[in-house]
Coordinates of C-alpha atoms in Angstrom, one line a residue:
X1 CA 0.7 -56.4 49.3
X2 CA -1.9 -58.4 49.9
X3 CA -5.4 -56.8 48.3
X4 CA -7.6 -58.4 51.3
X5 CA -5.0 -55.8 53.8
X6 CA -6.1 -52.9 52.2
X7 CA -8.2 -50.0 54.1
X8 CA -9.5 -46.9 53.6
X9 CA -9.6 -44.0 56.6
X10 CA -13.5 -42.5 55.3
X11 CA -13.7 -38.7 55.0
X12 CA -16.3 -38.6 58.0
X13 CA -13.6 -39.3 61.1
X14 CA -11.5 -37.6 62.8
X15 CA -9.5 -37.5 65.7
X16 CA -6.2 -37.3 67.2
X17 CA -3.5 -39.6 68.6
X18 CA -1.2 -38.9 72.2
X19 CA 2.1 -41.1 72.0
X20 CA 3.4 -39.9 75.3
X21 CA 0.2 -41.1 77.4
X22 CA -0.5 -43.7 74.3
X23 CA -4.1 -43.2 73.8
X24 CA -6.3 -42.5 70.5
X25 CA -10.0 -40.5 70.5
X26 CA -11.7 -41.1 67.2
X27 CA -14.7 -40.4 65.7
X28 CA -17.5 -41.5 63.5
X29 CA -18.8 -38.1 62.7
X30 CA -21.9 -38.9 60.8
X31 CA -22.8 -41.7 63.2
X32 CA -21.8 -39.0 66.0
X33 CA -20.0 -41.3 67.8
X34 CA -16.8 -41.3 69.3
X35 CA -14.1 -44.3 70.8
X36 CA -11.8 -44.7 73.4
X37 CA -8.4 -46.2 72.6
X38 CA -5.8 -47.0 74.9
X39 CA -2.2 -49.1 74.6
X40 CA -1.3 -51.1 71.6
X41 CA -4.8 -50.4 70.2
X42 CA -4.2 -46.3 70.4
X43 CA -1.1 -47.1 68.7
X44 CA -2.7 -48.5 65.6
X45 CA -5.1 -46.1 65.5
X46 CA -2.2 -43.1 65.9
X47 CA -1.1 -45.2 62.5
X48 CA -4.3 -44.8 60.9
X49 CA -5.2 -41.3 61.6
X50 CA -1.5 -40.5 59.6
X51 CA -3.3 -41.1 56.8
X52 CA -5.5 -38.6 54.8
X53 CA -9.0 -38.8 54.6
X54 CA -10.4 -41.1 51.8
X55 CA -6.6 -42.6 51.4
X56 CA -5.3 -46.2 51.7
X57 CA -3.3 -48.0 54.0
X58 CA -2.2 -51.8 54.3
X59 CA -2.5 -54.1 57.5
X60 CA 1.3 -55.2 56.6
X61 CA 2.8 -51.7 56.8
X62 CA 1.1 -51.0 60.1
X63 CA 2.7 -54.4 61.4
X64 CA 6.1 -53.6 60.6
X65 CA 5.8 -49.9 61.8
X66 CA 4.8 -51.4 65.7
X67 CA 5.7 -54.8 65.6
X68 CA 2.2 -56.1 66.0
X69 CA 1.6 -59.6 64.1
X70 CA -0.6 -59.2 61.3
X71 CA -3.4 -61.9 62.5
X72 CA -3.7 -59.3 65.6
X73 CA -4.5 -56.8 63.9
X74 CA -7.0 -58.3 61.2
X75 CA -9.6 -58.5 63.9
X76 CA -9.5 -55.5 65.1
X77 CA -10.2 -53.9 61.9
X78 CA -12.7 -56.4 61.0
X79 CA -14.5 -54.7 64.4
X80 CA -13.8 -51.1 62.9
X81 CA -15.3 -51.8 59.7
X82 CA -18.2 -53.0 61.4
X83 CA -18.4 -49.0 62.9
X84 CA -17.8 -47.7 59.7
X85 CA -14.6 -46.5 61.0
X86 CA -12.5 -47.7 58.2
X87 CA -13.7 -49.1 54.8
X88 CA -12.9 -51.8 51.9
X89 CA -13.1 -49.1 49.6
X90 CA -12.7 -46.0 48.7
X91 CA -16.3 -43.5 50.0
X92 CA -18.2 -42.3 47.1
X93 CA -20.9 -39.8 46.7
X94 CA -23.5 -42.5 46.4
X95 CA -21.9 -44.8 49.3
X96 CA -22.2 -41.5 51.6
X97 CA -25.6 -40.5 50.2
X98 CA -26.6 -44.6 50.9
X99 CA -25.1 -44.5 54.5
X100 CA -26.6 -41.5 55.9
X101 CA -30.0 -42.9 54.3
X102 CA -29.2 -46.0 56.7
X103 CA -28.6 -44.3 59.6
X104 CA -31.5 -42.0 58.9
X105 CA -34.1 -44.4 58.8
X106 CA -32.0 -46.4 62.1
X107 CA -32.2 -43.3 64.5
X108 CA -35.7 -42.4 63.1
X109 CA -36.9 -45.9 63.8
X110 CA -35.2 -46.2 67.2
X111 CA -36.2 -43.0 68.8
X112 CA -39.9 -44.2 67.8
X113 CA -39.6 -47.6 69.0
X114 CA -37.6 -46.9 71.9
X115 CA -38.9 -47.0 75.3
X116 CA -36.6 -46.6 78.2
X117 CA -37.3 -46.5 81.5
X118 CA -37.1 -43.8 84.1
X119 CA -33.7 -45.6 85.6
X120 CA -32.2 -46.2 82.1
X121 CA -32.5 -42.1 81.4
X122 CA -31.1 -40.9 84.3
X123 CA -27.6 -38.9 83.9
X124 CA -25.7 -40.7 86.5
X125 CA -23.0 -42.4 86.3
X126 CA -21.9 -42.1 83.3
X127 CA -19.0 -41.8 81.2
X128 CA -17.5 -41.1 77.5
X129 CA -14.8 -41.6 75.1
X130 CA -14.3 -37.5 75.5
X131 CA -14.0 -37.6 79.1
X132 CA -11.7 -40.5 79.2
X133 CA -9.1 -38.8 76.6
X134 CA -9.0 -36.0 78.8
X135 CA -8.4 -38.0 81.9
X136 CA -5.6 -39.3 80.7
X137 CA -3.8 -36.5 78.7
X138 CA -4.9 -33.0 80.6
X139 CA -4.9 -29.9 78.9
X140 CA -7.2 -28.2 76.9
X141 CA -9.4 -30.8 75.3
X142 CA -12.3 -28.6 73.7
X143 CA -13.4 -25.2 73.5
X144 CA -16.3 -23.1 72.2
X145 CA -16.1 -20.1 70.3
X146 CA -19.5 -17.7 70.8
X147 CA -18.7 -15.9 67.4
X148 CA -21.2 -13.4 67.9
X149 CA -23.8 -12.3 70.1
X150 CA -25.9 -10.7 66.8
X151 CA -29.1 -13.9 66.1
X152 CA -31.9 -14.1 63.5
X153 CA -34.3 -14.3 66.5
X154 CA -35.2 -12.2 69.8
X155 CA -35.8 -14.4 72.3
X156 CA -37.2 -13.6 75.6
X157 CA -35.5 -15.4 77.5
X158 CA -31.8 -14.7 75.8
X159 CA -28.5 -14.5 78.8
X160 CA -26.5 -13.1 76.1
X161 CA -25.3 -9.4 76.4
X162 CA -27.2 -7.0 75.4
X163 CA -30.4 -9.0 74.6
X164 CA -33.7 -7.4 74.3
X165 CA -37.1 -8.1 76.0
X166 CA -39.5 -6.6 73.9
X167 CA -39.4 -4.8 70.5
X168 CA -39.4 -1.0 71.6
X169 CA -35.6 -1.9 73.7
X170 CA -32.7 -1.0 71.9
X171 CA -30.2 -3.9 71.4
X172 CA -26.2 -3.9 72.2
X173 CA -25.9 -7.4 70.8
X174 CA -23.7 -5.6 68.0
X175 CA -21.5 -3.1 70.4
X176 CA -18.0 -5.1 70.1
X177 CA -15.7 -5.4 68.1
X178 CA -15.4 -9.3 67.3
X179 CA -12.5 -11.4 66.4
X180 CA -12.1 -11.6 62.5
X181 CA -11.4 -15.3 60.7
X182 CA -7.3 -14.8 60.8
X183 CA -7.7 -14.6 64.3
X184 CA -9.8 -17.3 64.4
X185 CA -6.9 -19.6 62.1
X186 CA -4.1 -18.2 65.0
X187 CA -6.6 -19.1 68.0
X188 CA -7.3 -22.9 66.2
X189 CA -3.5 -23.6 65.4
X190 CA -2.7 -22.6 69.6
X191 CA -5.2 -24.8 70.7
X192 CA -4.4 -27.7 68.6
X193 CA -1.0 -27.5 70.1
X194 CA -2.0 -27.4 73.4
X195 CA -4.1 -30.4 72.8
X196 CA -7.6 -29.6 71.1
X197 CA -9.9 -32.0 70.0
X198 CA -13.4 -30.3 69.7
X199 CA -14.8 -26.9 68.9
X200 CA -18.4 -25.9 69.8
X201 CA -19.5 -23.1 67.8
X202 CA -22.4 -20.7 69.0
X203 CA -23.6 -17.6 69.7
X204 CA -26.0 -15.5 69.6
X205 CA -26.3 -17.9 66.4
X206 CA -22.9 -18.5 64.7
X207 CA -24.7 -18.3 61.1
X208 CA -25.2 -14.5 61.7
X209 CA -21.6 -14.1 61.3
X210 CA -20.8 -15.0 57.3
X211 CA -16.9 -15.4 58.6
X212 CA -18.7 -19.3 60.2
X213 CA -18.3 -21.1 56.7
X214 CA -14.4 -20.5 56.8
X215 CA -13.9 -21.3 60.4
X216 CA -16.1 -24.6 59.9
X217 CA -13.9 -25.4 56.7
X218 CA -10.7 -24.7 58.6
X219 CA -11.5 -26.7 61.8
X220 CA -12.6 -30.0 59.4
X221 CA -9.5 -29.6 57.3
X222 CA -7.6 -29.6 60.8
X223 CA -9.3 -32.8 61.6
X224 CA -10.8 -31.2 64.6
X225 CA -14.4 -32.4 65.9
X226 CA -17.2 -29.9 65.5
X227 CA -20.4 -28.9 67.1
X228 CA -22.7 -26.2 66.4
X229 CA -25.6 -24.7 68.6
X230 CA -28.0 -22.9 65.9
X231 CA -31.7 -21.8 65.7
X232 CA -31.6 -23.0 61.8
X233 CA -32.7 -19.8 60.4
X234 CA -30.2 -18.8 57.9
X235 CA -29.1 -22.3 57.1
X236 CA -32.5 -23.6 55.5
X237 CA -31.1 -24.0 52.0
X238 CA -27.2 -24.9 52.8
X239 CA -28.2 -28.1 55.2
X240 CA -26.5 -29.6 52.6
X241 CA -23.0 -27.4 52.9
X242 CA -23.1 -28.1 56.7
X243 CA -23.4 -31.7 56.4
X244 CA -20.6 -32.6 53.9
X245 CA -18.7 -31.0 56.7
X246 CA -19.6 -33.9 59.1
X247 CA -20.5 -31.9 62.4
X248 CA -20.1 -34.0 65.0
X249 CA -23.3 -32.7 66.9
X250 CA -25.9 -29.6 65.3
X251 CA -28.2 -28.4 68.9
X252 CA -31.2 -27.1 67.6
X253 CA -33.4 -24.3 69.2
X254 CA -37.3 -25.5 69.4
X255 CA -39.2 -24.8 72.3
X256 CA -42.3 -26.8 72.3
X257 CA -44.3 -28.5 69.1
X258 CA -47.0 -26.0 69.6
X259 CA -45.8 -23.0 66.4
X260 CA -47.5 -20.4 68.5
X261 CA -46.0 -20.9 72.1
X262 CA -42.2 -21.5 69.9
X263 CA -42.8 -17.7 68.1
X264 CA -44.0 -16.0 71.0
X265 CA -40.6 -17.0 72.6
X266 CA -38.9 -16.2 69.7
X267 CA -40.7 -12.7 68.8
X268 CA -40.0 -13.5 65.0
X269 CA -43.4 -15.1 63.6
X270 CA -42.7 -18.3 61.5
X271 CA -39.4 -19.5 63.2
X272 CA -40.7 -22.0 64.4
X273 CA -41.7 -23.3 60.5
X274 CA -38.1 -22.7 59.3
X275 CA -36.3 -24.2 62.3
X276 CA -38.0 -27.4 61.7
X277 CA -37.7 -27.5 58.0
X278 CA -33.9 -27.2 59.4
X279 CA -34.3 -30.1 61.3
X280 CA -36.0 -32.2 58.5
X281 CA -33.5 -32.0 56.5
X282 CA -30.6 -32.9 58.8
X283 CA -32.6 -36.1 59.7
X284 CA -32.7 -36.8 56.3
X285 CA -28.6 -36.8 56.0
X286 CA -28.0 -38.3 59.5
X287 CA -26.4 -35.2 60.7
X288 CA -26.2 -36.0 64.4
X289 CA -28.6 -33.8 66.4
X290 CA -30.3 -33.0 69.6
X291 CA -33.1 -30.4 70.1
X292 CA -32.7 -28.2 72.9
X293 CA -35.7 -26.9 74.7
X294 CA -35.2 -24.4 77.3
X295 CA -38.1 -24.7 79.7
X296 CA -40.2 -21.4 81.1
X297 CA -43.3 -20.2 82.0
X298 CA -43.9 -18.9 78.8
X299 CA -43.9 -22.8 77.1
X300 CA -44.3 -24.6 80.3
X301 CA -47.9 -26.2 79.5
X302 CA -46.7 -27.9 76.2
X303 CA -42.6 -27.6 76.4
X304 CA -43.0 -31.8 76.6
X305 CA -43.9 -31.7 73.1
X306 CA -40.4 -31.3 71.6
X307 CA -39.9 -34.6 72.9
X308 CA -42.5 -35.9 70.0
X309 CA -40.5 -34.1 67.3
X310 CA -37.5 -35.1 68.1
X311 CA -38.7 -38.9 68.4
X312 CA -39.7 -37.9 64.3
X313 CA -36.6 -37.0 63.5
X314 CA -34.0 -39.2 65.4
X315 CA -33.2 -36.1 67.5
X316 CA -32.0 -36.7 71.2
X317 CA -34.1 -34.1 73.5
X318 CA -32.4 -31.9 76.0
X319 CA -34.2 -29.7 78.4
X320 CA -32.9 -27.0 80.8
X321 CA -35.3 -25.9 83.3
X322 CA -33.3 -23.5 85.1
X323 CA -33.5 -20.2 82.5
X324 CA -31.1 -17.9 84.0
X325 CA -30.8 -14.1 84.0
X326 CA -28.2 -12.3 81.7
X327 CA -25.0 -12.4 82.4
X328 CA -24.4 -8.7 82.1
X329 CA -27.0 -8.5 85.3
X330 CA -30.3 -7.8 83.5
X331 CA -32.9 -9.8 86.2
X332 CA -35.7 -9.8 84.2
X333 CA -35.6 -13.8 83.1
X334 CA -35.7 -14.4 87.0
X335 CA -38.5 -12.2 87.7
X336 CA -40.7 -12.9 85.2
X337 CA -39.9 -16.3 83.0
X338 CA -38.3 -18.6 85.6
X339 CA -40.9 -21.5 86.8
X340 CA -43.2 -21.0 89.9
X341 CA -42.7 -23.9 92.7
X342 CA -46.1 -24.9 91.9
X343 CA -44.7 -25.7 87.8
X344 CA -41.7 -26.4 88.9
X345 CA -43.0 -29.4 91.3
X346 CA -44.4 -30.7 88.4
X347 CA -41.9 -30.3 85.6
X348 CA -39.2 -31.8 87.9
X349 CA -41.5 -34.8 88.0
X350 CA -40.7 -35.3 83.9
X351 CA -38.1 -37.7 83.7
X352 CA -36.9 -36.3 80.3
X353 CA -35.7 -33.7 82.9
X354 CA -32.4 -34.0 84.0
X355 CA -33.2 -32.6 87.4
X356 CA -35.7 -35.1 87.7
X357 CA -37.0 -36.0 91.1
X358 CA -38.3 -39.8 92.2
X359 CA -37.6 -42.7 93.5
X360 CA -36.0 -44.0 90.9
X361 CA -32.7 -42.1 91.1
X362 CA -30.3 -42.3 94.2
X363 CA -31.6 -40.3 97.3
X364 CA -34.9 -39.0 95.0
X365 CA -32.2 -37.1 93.2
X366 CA -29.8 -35.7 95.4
X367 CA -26.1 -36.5 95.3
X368 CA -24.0 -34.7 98.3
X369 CA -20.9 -32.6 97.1
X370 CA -17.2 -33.5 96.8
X371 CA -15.8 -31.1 99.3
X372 CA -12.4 -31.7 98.2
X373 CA -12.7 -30.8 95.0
X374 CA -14.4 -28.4 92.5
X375 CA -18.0 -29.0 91.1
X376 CA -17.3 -27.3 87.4
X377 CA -15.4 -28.0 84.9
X378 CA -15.2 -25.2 83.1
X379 CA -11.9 -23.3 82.5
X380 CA -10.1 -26.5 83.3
X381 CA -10.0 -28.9 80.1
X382 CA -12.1 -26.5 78.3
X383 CA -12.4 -22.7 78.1
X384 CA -14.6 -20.4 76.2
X385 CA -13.7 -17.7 73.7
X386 CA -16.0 -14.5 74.0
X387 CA -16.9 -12.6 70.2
X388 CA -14.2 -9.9 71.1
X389 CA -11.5 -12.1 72.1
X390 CA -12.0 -12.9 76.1
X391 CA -10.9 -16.1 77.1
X392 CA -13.3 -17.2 79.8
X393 CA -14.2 -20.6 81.9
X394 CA -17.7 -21.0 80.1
X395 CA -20.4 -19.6 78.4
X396 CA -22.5 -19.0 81.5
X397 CA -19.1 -17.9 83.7
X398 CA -18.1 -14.9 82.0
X399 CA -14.8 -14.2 84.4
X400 CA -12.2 -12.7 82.4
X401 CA -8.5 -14.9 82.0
X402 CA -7.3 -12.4 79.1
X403 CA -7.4 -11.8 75.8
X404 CA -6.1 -13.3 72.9
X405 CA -5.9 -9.8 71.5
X406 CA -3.6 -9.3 73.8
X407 CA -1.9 -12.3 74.3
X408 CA -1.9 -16.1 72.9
X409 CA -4.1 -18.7 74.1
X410 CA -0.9 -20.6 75.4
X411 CA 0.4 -17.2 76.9
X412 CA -3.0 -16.9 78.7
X413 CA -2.9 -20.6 80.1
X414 CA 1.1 -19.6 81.2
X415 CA 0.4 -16.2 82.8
X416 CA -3.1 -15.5 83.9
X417 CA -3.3 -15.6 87.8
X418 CA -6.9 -16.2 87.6
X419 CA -6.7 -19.8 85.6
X420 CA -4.1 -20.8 88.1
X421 CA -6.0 -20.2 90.8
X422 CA -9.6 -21.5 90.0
X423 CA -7.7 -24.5 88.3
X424 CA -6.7 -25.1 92.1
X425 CA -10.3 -24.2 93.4
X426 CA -11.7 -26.6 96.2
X427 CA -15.8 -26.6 96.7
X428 CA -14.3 -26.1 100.3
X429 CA -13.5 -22.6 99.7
X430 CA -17.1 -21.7 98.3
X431 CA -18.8 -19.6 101.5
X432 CA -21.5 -21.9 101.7
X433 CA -22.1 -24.0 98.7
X434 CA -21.9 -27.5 99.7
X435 CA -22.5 -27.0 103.3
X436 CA -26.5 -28.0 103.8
X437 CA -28.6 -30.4 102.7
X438 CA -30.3 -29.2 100.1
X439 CA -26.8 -28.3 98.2
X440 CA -27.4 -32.3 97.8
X441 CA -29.8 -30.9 95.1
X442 CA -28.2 -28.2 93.9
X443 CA -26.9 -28.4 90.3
X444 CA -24.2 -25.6 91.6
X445 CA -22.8 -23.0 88.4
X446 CA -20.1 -21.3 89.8
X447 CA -21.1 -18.8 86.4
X448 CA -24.3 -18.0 87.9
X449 CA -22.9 -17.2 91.0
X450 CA -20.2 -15.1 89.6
X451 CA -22.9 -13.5 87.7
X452 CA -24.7 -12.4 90.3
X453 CA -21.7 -11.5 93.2
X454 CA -18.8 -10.8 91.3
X455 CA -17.2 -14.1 92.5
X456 CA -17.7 -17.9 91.9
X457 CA -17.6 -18.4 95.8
X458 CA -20.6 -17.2 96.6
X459 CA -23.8 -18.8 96.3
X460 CA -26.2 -17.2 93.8
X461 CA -30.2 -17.1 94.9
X462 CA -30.8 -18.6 90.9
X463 CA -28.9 -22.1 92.2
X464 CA -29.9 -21.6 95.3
X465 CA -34.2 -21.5 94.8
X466 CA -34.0 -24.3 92.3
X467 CA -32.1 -26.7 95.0
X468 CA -34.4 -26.2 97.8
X469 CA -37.4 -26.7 95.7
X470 CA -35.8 -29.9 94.5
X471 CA -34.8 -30.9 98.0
X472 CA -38.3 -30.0 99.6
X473 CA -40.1 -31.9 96.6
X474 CA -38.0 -35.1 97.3
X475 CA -38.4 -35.2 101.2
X476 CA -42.3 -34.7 101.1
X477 CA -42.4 -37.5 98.2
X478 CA -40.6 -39.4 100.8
X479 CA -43.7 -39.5 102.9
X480 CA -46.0 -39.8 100.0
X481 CA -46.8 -36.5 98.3
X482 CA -47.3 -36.7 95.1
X483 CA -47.5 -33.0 93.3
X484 CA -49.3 -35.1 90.3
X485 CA -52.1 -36.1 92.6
X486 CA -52.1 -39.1 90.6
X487 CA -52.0 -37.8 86.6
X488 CA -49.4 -38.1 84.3
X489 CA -47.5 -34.5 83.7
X490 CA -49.2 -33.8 80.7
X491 CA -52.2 -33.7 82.1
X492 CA -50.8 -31.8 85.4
X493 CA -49.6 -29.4 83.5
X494 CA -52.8 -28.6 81.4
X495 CA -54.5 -28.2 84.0
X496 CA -52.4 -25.4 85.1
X497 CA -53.6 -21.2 84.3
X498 CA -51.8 -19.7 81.1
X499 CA -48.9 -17.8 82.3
X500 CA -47.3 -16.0 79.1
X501 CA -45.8 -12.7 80.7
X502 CA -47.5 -9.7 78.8
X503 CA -45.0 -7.4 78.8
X504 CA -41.5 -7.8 79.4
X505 CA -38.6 -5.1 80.1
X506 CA -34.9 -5.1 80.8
X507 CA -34.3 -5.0 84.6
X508 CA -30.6 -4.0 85.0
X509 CA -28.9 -4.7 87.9
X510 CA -25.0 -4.6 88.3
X511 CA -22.8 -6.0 85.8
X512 CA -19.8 -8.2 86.5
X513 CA -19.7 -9.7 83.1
X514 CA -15.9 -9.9 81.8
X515 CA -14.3 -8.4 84.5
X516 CA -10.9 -10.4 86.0
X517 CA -11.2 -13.6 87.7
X518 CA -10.2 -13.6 91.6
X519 CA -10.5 -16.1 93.5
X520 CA -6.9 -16.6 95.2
X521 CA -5.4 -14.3 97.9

């Protein structure tokens, strides 16, 4: 063989191979980026993910095995070096150690240096290798796995069950009886045959349950891609551990730059200090991460600031400004820590927002519903595992399909009534999502409306108040409002009253949380 046709596969990709619909997804984990292969391409790269990770293959064996003429093939693996998707040589503790300090120092610099406009960060349009997979081969494509509801911190605004609001309520966070690691091997090995390719692990925070370290170990020695959502607390000396696993994606908890306005959301005095010590350290090995900032009256005035930190550390910001209520019916998030119109006009002015509003997106940022087909995804190419076993759409759509206590994931997928029928869902059948203008602004959860009804069909008042206040913003801008009266959001929102809720209390309403999924006849 020639020595110039020689390749390595590096221990930091994954991904899997589909010879029927002849298409490849593969990843560069510590780059956290993934490709799109398709054809005669997706047939090399089924070739090359056949071999282990760290091991060799030649450019002449992969030629005979297709039938693909060697001088083909040597530029397209000169163009996969180049992504660090293959090597010359074999990784080595010091090559790894030198790449992440690469990429390090290229995302640190970048998200410093980087200024994009309004238009370039709008979420429209877009697409990914993930998404295109799917497309082509169906199935179950990616999961998560909430692995406990128990967390290292309190916060206010938690949906999960059984979440507390101040320190005097008692918490049922713990009062289930959760899936134990075998069950966890048996639910990994049925998904991988039905097609798996990523695993999002959270919580609660999925380092409260020791049982994690296995299920992370089992998943990378599967080759499957994985994420974890985390508030960093009881990972600040193994960021080490976590990285030679090569998560595709960690989601940190930080919810503003301010330590105070972070701990009062929290309720556990120096989290803030330790989460970001967390995220210090993953910058430092290039572990791919984004800092997510959920967005409430209790951080509204300096929420922005997470977008400083995680310009520091490479991080990608993400900001949800609709904090929901529980999902076992506890209101109190609505009534108490969801913006006013007044913030709200403002925050949805922030075009780190995702909901952002202005003339720079389509129709000030309304896009009108596809009648003829279903606005969620969930429980379609993904599905959701609850810590006691309930296989549900999402983590914010807790309608029941079974339980792999009961039954296999695949049995589930075969039998349940309920994934039949939303899998055939239309937005036509909604009662009246869809059907008036402002639904144009709506960024519609069937979860919350399930939530809130006991079915996904009808529109829940949490989707609904954040649409019309979207709409009613973008038609007055239309005619010249501006709810910045000419200042930059910073300073609009400075000059706003404190509004930190003093006392907070669980306000339970009914529950529909993991009950059965209806939604046929």
């Amino acid at each position: 063989m020639n020595p110039s046709s020689i390749f390595f596969r590096p221990e930091w990709t994954c991904g899997r191979y589909n010879k029927e619909h002849r298409v490849a997804i593969y990843y560069n984990l510590i780059a956290g980026l993934c490709y799109f292969f398709e054809d005669d391409s997706a047939d090399v790269m089924g070739e090359v993910l056949n071999v282990g990770k760290n091991e060799s293959f030649y450019l002449e064996n992969i030629s005979e095995s297709l039938g693909i003429h060697i001088n083909s093939l040597k530029p397209f693996f000169e163009q996969l070096e180049s992504c660090s998707l293959v090597t010359k040589s074999v990784p080595t503790k010091d090559g790894i150690a030198a790449y992440r300090k690469q990429l390090s120092q290229y995302k640190c610099n970048r998200t410093q240096k980087e200024e994009r406009t309004t238009q370039e960060k709008l979420p429209y349009e877009m697409s990914n290798a993930e998404m295109d997979y799917t497309n082509r081969v169906g199935g179950i494509t990616s999961a998560m796995f909430e692995l406990t509801y128990n967390c290292s911190e309190k916060c206010i605004h938690c949906y999960n069950i059984g979440a507390t609001r101040n320190d005097s309520e008692q918490s049922f966070r713990a009062d289930r009886e959760e899936l134990q690691l075998e069950d966890y091997k048996r639910i990994i090995d049925d998904l991988y045959e039905n097609g798996l390719i990523k695993v999002t692990l959270s919580g609660g925070d999925p380092f409260s349950k020791p049982i994690v370290w296995d299920i992370i170990d089992y998943l990378y020695q599967k080759g499957i891609a994985t994420t974890l959502f985390t508030n960093g607390q009881r990972i600040t000396n193994d960021v080490e551990r976590l990285a030679h696993y090569y998560p595709c994606l960690i989601g940190v908890s930080i919810y503003s730059g301010v330590e105070e306005d972070h701990d009062f959301i929290t309720r556990v005095p120096g989290s803030w200090r330790k989460s970001v010590s967390v995220i210090e350290q993953l910058s430092a090995l290039a572990v791919p991460m984004n800092i997510k900032c959920c967005v409430m009256r209790s951080n509204v005035q300096t929420y922005y600031t997470v977008n400083d930190l995680a310009k520091k550390y490479g991080a990608v910001p993400q900001f949800e400004i609709g904090v929901s209520d529980s999902v076992d019916g506890d209101r109190c998030v609505s009534q108490n820590l969801r913006l006013t119109k007044e913030q709200l006009e403002i925050v949805l002015r922030d075009d780190n927002v995702p909901l952002y509003v202005g003339k720079e997106a389509p129709n000030y940022g309304g896009q009108p519903k596809l009648m003829d087909r279903n606005c969620c995804g969930g429980g379609h190419n993904n599905c959701c595992i609850t810590p006691e076993g309930n296989v549900i759409p999402c983590v914010s759509f807790h309608a029941k399909f079974g339980s792999v206590k009961d039954k296999s994931i695949s049995e589930i997928f075969k039998t349940s009534k309920g994934w039949k029928d939303w899998n055939n869902v239309t937005l036509q059948q909604y009662d009246e999502c869809g059907r008036y203008e402002y639904c144009a602004y709506c960024n519609l959860c069937p979860g919350h409306n399930f939530a809130e009804h006991g079915t996904p069909l009808k529109a829940s008042e949490h989707c609904c108040y954040f649409s019309k206040v979207r709409y009613e913003l973008a038609h007055k801008m239309m005619k010249g409002y501006d709810p910045l009266q000419g200042r930059t959001v910073e300073e609009a929102l400075k000059a706003l009253p404190s509004d930190k809720p003093k006392s907070l209390q669980r306000d339970k309403t009914q529950s529909f949380c993991d009950i059965d999924l209806k939604v046929g006849g």
